[in-house]
Short mmCIF file of C-alpha atoms and ligand atoms in Angstrom, two decimals:
data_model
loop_
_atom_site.label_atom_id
_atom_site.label_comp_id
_atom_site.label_asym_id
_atom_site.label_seq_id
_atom_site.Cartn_x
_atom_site.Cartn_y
_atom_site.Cartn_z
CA UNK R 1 -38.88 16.44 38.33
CA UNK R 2 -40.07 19.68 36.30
CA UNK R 3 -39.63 20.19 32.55
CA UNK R 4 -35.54 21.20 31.79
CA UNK R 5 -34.42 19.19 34.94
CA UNK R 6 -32.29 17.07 32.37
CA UNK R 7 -29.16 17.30 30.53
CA UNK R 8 -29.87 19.05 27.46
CA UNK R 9 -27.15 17.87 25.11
CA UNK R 10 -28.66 19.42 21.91
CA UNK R 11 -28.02 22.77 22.91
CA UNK R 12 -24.88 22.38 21.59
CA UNK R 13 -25.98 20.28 18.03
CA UNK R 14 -28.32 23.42 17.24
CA UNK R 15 -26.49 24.36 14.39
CA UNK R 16 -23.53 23.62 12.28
CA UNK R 17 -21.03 26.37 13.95
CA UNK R 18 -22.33 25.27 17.10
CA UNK R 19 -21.58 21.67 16.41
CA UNK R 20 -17.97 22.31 15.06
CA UNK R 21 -17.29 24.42 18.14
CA UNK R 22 -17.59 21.65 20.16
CA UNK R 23 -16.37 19.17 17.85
CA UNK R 24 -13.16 16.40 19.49
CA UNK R 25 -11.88 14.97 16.78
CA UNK R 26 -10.58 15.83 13.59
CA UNK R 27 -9.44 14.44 10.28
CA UNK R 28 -6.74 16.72 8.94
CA UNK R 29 -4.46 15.69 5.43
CA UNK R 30 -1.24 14.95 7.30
CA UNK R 31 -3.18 12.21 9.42
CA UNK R 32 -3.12 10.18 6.10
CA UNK R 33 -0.71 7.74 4.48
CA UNK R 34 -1.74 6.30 1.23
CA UNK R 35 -0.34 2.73 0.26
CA UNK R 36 0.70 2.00 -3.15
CA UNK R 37 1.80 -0.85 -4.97
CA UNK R 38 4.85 -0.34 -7.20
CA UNK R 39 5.21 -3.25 -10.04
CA UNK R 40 8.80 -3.89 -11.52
CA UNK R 41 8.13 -3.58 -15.03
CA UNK R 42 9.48 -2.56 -18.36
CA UNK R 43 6.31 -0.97 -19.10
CA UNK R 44 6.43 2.68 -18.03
CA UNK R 45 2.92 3.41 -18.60
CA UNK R 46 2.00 -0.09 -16.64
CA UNK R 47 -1.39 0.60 -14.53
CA UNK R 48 -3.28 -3.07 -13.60
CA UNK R 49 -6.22 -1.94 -11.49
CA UNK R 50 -6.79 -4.33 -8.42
CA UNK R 51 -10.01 -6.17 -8.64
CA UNK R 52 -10.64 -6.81 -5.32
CA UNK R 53 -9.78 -3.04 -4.01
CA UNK R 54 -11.48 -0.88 -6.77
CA UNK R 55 -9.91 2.03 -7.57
CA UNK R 56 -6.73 0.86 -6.48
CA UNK R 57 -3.67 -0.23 -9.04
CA UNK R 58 -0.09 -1.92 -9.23
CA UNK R 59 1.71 0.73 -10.51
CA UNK R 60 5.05 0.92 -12.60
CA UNK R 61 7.38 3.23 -10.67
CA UNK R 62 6.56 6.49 -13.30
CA UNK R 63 2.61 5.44 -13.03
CA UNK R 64 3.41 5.45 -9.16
CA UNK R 65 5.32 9.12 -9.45
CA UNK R 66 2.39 10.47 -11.53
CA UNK R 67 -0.49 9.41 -9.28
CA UNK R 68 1.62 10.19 -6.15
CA UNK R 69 1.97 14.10 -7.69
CA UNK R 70 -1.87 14.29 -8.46
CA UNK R 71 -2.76 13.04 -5.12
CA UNK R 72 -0.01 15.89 -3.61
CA UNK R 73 -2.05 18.55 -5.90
CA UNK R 74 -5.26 17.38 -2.91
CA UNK R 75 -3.11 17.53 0.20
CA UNK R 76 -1.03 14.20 0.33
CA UNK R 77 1.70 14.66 2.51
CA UNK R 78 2.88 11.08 2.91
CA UNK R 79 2.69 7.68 1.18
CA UNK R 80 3.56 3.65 2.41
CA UNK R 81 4.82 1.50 -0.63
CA UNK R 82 4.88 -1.78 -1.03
CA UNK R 83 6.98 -4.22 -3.97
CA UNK R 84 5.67 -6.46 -6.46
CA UNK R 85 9.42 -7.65 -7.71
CA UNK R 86 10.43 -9.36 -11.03
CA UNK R 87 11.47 -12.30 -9.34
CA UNK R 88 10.93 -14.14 -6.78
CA UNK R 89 13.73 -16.81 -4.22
CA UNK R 90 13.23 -18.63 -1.30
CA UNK R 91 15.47 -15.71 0.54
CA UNK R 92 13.82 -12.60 -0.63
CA UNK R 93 16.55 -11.01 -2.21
CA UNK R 94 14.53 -8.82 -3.88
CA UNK R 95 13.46 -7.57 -1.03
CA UNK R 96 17.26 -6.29 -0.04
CA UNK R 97 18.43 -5.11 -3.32
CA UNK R 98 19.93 -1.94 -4.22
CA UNK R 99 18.35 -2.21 -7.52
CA UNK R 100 15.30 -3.42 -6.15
CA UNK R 101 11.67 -2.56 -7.02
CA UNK R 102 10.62 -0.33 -3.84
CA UNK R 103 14.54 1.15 -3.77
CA UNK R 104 13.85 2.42 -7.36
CA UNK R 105 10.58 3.57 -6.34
CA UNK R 106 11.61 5.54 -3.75
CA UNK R 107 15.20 7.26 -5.25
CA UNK R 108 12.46 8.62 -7.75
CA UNK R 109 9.71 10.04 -5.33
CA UNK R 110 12.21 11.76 -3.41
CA UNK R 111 13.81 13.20 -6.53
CA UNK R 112 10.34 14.60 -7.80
CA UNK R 113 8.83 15.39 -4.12
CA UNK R 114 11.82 15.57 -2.28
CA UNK R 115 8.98 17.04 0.94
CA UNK R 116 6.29 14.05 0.37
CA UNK R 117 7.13 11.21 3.29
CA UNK R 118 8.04 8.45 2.14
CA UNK R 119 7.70 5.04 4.07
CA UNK R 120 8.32 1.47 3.25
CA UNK R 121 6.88 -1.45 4.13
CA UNK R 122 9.90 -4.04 5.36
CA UNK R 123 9.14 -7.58 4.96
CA UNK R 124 10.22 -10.70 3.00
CA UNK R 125 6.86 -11.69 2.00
CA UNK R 126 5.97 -10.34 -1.84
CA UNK R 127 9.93 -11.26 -2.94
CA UNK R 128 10.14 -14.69 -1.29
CA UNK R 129 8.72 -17.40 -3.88
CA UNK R 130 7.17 -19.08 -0.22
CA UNK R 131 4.86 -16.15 0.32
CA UNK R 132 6.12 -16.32 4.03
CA UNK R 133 7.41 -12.91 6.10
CA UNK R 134 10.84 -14.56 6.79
CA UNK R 135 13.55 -17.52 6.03
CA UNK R 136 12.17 -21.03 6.47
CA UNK R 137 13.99 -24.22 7.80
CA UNK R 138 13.97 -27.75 6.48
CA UNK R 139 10.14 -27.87 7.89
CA UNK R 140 8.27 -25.00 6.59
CA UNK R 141 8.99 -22.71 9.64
CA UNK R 142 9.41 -19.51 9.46
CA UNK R 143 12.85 -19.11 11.38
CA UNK R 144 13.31 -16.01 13.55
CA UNK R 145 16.94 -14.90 14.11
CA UNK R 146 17.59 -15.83 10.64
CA UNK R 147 15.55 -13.67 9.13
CA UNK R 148 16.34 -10.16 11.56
CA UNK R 149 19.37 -9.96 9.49
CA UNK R 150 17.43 -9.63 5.74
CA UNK R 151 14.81 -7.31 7.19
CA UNK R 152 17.71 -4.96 8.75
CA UNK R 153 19.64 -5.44 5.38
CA UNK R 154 15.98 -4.64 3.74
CA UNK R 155 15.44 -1.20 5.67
CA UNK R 156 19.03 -0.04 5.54
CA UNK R 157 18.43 -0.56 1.25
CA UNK R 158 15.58 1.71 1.50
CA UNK R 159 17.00 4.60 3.50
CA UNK R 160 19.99 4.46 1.42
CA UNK R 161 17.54 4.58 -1.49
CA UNK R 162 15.97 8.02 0.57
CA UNK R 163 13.18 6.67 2.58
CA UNK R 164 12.33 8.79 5.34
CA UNK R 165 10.20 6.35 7.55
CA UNK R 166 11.03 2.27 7.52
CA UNK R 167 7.48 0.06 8.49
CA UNK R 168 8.88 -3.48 9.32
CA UNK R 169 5.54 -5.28 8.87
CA UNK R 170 6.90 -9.24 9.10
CA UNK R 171 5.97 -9.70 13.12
CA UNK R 172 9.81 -11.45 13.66
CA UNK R 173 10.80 -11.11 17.57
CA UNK R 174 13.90 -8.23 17.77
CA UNK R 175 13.56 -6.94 14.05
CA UNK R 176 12.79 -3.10 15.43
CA UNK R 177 16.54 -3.59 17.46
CA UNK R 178 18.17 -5.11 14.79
CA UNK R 179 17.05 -2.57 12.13
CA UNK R 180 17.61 0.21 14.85
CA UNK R 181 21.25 -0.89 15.24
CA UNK R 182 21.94 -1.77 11.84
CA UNK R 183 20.72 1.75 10.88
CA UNK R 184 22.96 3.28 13.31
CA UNK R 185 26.13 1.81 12.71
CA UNK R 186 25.58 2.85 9.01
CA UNK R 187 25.19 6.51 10.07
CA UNK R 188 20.90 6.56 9.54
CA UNK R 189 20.62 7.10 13.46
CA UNK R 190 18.32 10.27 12.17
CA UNK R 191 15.74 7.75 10.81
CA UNK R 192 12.69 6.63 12.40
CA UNK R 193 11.00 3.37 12.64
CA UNK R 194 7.59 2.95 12.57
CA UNK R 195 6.82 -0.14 14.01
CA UNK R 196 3.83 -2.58 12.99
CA UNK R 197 3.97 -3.56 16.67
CA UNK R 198 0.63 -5.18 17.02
CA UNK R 199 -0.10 -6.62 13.98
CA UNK R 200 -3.29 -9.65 14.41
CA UNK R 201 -3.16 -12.45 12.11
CA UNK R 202 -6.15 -11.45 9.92
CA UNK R 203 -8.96 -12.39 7.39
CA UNK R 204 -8.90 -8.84 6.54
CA UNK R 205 -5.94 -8.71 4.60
CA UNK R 206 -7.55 -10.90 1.36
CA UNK R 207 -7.21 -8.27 -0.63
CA UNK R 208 -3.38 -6.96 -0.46
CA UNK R 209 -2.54 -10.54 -0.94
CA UNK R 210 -4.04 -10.16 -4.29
CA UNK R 211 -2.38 -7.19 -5.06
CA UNK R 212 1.53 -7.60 -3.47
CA UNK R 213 1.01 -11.48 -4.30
CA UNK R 214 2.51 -12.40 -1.50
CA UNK R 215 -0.34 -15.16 -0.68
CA UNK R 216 2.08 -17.51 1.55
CA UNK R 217 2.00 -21.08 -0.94
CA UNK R 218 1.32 -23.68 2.53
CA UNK R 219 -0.10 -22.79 6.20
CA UNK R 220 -0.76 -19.29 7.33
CA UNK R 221 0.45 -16.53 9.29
CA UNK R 222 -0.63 -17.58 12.70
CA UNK R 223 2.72 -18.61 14.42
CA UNK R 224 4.33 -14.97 13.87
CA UNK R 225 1.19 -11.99 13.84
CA UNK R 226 -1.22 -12.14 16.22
CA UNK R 227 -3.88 -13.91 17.53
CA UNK R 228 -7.17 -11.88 17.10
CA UNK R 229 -8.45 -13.30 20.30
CA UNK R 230 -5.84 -11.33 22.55
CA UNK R 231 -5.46 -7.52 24.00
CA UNK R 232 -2.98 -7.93 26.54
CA UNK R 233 -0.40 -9.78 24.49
CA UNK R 234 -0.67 -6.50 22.11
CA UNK R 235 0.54 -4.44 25.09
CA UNK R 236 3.73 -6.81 25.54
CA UNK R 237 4.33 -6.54 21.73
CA UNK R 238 4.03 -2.84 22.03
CA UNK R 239 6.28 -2.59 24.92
CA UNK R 240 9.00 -5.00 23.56
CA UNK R 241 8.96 -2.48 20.78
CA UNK R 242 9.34 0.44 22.50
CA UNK R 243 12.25 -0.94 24.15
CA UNK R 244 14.19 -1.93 20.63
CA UNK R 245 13.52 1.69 19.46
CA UNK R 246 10.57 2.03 18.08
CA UNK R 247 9.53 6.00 17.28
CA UNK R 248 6.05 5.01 16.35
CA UNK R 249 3.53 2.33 17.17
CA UNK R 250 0.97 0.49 14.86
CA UNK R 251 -2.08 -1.22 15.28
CA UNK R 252 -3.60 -3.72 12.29
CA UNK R 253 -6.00 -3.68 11.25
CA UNK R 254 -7.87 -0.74 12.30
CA UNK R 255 -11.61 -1.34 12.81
CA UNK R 256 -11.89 -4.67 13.88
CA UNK R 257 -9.31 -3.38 16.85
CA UNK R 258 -10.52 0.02 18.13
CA UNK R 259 -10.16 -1.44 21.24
CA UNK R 260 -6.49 -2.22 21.15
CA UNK R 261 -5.72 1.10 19.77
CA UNK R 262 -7.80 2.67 22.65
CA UNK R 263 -5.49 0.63 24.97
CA UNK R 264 -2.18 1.46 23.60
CA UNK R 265 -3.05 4.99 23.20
CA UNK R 266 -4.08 5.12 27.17
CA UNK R 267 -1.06 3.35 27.94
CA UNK R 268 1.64 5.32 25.84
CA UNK R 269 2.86 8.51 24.95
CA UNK R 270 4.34 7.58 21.47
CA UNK R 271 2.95 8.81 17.98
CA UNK R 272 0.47 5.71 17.00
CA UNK R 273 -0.73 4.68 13.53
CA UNK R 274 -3.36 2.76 12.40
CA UNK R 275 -3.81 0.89 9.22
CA UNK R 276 -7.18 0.54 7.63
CA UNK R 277 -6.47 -2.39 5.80
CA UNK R 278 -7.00 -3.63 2.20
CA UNK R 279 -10.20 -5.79 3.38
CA UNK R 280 -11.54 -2.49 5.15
CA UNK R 281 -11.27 -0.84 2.20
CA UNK R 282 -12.65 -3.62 -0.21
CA UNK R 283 -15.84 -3.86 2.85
CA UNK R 284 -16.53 -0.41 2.33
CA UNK R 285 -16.04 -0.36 -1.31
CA UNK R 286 -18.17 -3.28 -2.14
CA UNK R 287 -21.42 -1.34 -0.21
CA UNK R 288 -20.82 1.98 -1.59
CA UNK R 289 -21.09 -0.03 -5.36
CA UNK R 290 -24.17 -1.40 -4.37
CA UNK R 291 -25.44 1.86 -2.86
CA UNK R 292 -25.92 0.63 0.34
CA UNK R 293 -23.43 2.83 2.29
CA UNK R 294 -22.90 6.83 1.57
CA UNK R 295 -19.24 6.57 0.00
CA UNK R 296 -18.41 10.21 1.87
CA UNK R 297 -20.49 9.86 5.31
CA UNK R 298 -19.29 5.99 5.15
CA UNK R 299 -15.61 6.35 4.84
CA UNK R 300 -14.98 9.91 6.61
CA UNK R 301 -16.97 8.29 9.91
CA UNK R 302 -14.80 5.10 9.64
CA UNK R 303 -11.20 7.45 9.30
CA UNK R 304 -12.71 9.61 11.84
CA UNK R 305 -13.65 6.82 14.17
CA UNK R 306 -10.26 5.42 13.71
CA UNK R 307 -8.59 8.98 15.08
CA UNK R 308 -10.80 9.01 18.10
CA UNK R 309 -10.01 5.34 19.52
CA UNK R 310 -6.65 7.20 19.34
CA UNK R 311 -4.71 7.15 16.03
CA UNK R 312 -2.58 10.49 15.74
CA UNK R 313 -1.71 8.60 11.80
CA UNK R 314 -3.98 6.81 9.59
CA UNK R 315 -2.30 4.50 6.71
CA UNK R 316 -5.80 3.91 4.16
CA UNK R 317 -6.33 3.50 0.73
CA UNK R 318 -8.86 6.22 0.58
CA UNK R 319 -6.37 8.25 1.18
CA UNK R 320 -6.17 9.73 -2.52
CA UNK R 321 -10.22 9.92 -2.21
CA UNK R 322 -11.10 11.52 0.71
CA UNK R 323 -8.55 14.72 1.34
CA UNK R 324 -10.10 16.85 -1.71
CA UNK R 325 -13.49 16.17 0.98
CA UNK R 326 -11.14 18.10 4.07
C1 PBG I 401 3.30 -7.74 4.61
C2 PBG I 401 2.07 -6.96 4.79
C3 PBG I 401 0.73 -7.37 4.71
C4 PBG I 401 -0.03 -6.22 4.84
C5 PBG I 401 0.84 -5.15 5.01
N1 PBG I 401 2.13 -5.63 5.00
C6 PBG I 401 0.14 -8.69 4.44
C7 PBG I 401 0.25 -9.78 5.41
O1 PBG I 401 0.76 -9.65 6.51
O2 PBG I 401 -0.17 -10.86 5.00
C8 PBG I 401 -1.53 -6.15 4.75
C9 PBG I 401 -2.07 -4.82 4.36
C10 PBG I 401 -3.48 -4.82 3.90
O3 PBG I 401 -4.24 -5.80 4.01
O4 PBG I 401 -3.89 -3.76 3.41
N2 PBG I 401 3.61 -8.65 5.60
#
């Protein structure tokens, strides 16, 4: 061996033109959804930051269009929102009402921004007085079939309401079919579904729980998301969903499941999301505070690694922060 025999990869890290040239992936705005929580409230001005996800806030529904318009003014293109209703019943009918906290929400975002995108999150969980994603029986189970028929009445609510994308989040078997026929037959055949296909049963959601209260009062999540243990399963839940109708795929949480999102991405052809959830954020939040973590290097190489195990979407709540740094 003589001197230069080798691969000489920093010929092409020399400089910072060099370095873009040659650069794979790329964070651009339109990769980013920001999720907000939208309060039903009398008070208009209502703003209650979140004190486990700083810098994020329930919002009253004219906080929510303010914040959404200043965030447009950096780049936002398109936003996922989530209801904190008046009331809550063991069936969720908040969740399905015309009147409802996230159908308010959204009639009003699409009147001020009629060209932001505007998806919901469909699930029972923040207006059921349980906590649980669906209907339970006389036991504390969280009953399937039961329950396809709120989450379908749910999504049809919002697209009447103007949503442009519906996110069923509540892991019930056949809820992409029955909100893709349910859609249909009410003439909404035009609207996609964005499926939170592989969702894991995670620590990592803490936070949001705080925020949407929708902490479920007994037990846990385990018998309808995801066991964090499996990778193949998440290819059967991705496939059953493609079958039902889904348009677009979803992985959560994002960074403790690279790997999943690597899989689906080899194994599919579909538009796939990712959501950086709220115990991401709170992670990454809680170092930068102590200055232990670069807030811009820190968050742009987490987004960033995110888009190269294969994201083509990115749902975050550094959303708002990070496109004024694109
Ligand atoms: C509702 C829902 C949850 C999240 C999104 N939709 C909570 C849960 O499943 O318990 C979590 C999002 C986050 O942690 O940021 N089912």
């Amino acid at each position: 061996m003589f001197i230069g025999d080798f691969h000489r990869g920093r010929r092409l890290r020399r400089t910072p033109s060099l370095r873009e040239m040659v650069r794979e992936t790329e964070l651009r705005p339109a990769d980013l959804i920001q999720g907000y929580f939208v309060v039903e409230t009398a008070d208009a001005s209502f703003e209650k930051p979140i004190p486990s996800m700083p810098g994020q806030s329930q919002l009253s529904v004219e906080t929510l269009v303010w914040r959404v318009g200043q965030a447009m003014d950096s780049g936002l293109k398109s936003v996922l929102l989530f209801g904190l209703p008046g009331k809550k019943d063991p069936v969720g009918s908040g969740a399905y009402a015309d009147d409802g906290i996230v159908q308010k929400a959204v009639t009003r975002l699409k009147e001020a921004y009629p060209g932001l995108v505007v998806v919901t999150d469909v699930c029972l969980c923040e207006y059921t007085s349980h906590g649980h994603c669906g209907l339970l029986d006389g036991h504390g189970e969280v009953q399937n079939d039961p329950t396809l028929e709120l989450l379908a009445k749910t999504a049809l609510s919002h697209v009447r309401a103007g949503a442009d994308i519906v996110a069923p989040s509540d892991m019930m078997d056949g809820r992409v079919g029955a909100i893709r026929t349910t859609l249909d037959e009410a003439g909404f055949s035009h609207i996609p579904v964005m499926s939170y296909a592989v969702k894991y049963s995670s620590a990592f959601y803490g936070p949001f729980r705080e925020a949407a209260d929708s902490a479920p009062a007994f037990g846990d999540r385990r018998g309808y998301q995801m066991d964090p243990a499996n990778a193949r399963e998440a290819m059967r839940e991705a496939a059953a969903d493609l079958a039902e109708g889904a348009d677009i795929l979803m992985v959560k949480p994002a960074m403790p499941y690279l790997d999943i999102l690597r899989m689906l991405r080899d194994a599919t052809d579909v538009p796939l999301a990712a959501y950086q959830v709220s115990g991401e954020y709170a992670m990454l939040k809680a170092a930068i505070a102590n200055g232990w973590l670069d807030p811009k290097l820190a968050v742009l190489e987490a987004l960033l690694g995110i888009k190269r195990a294969g994201a083509d979407m990115i749902i975050t709540y550094f959303a708002e922060e990070v496109l004024p740094w694109l």
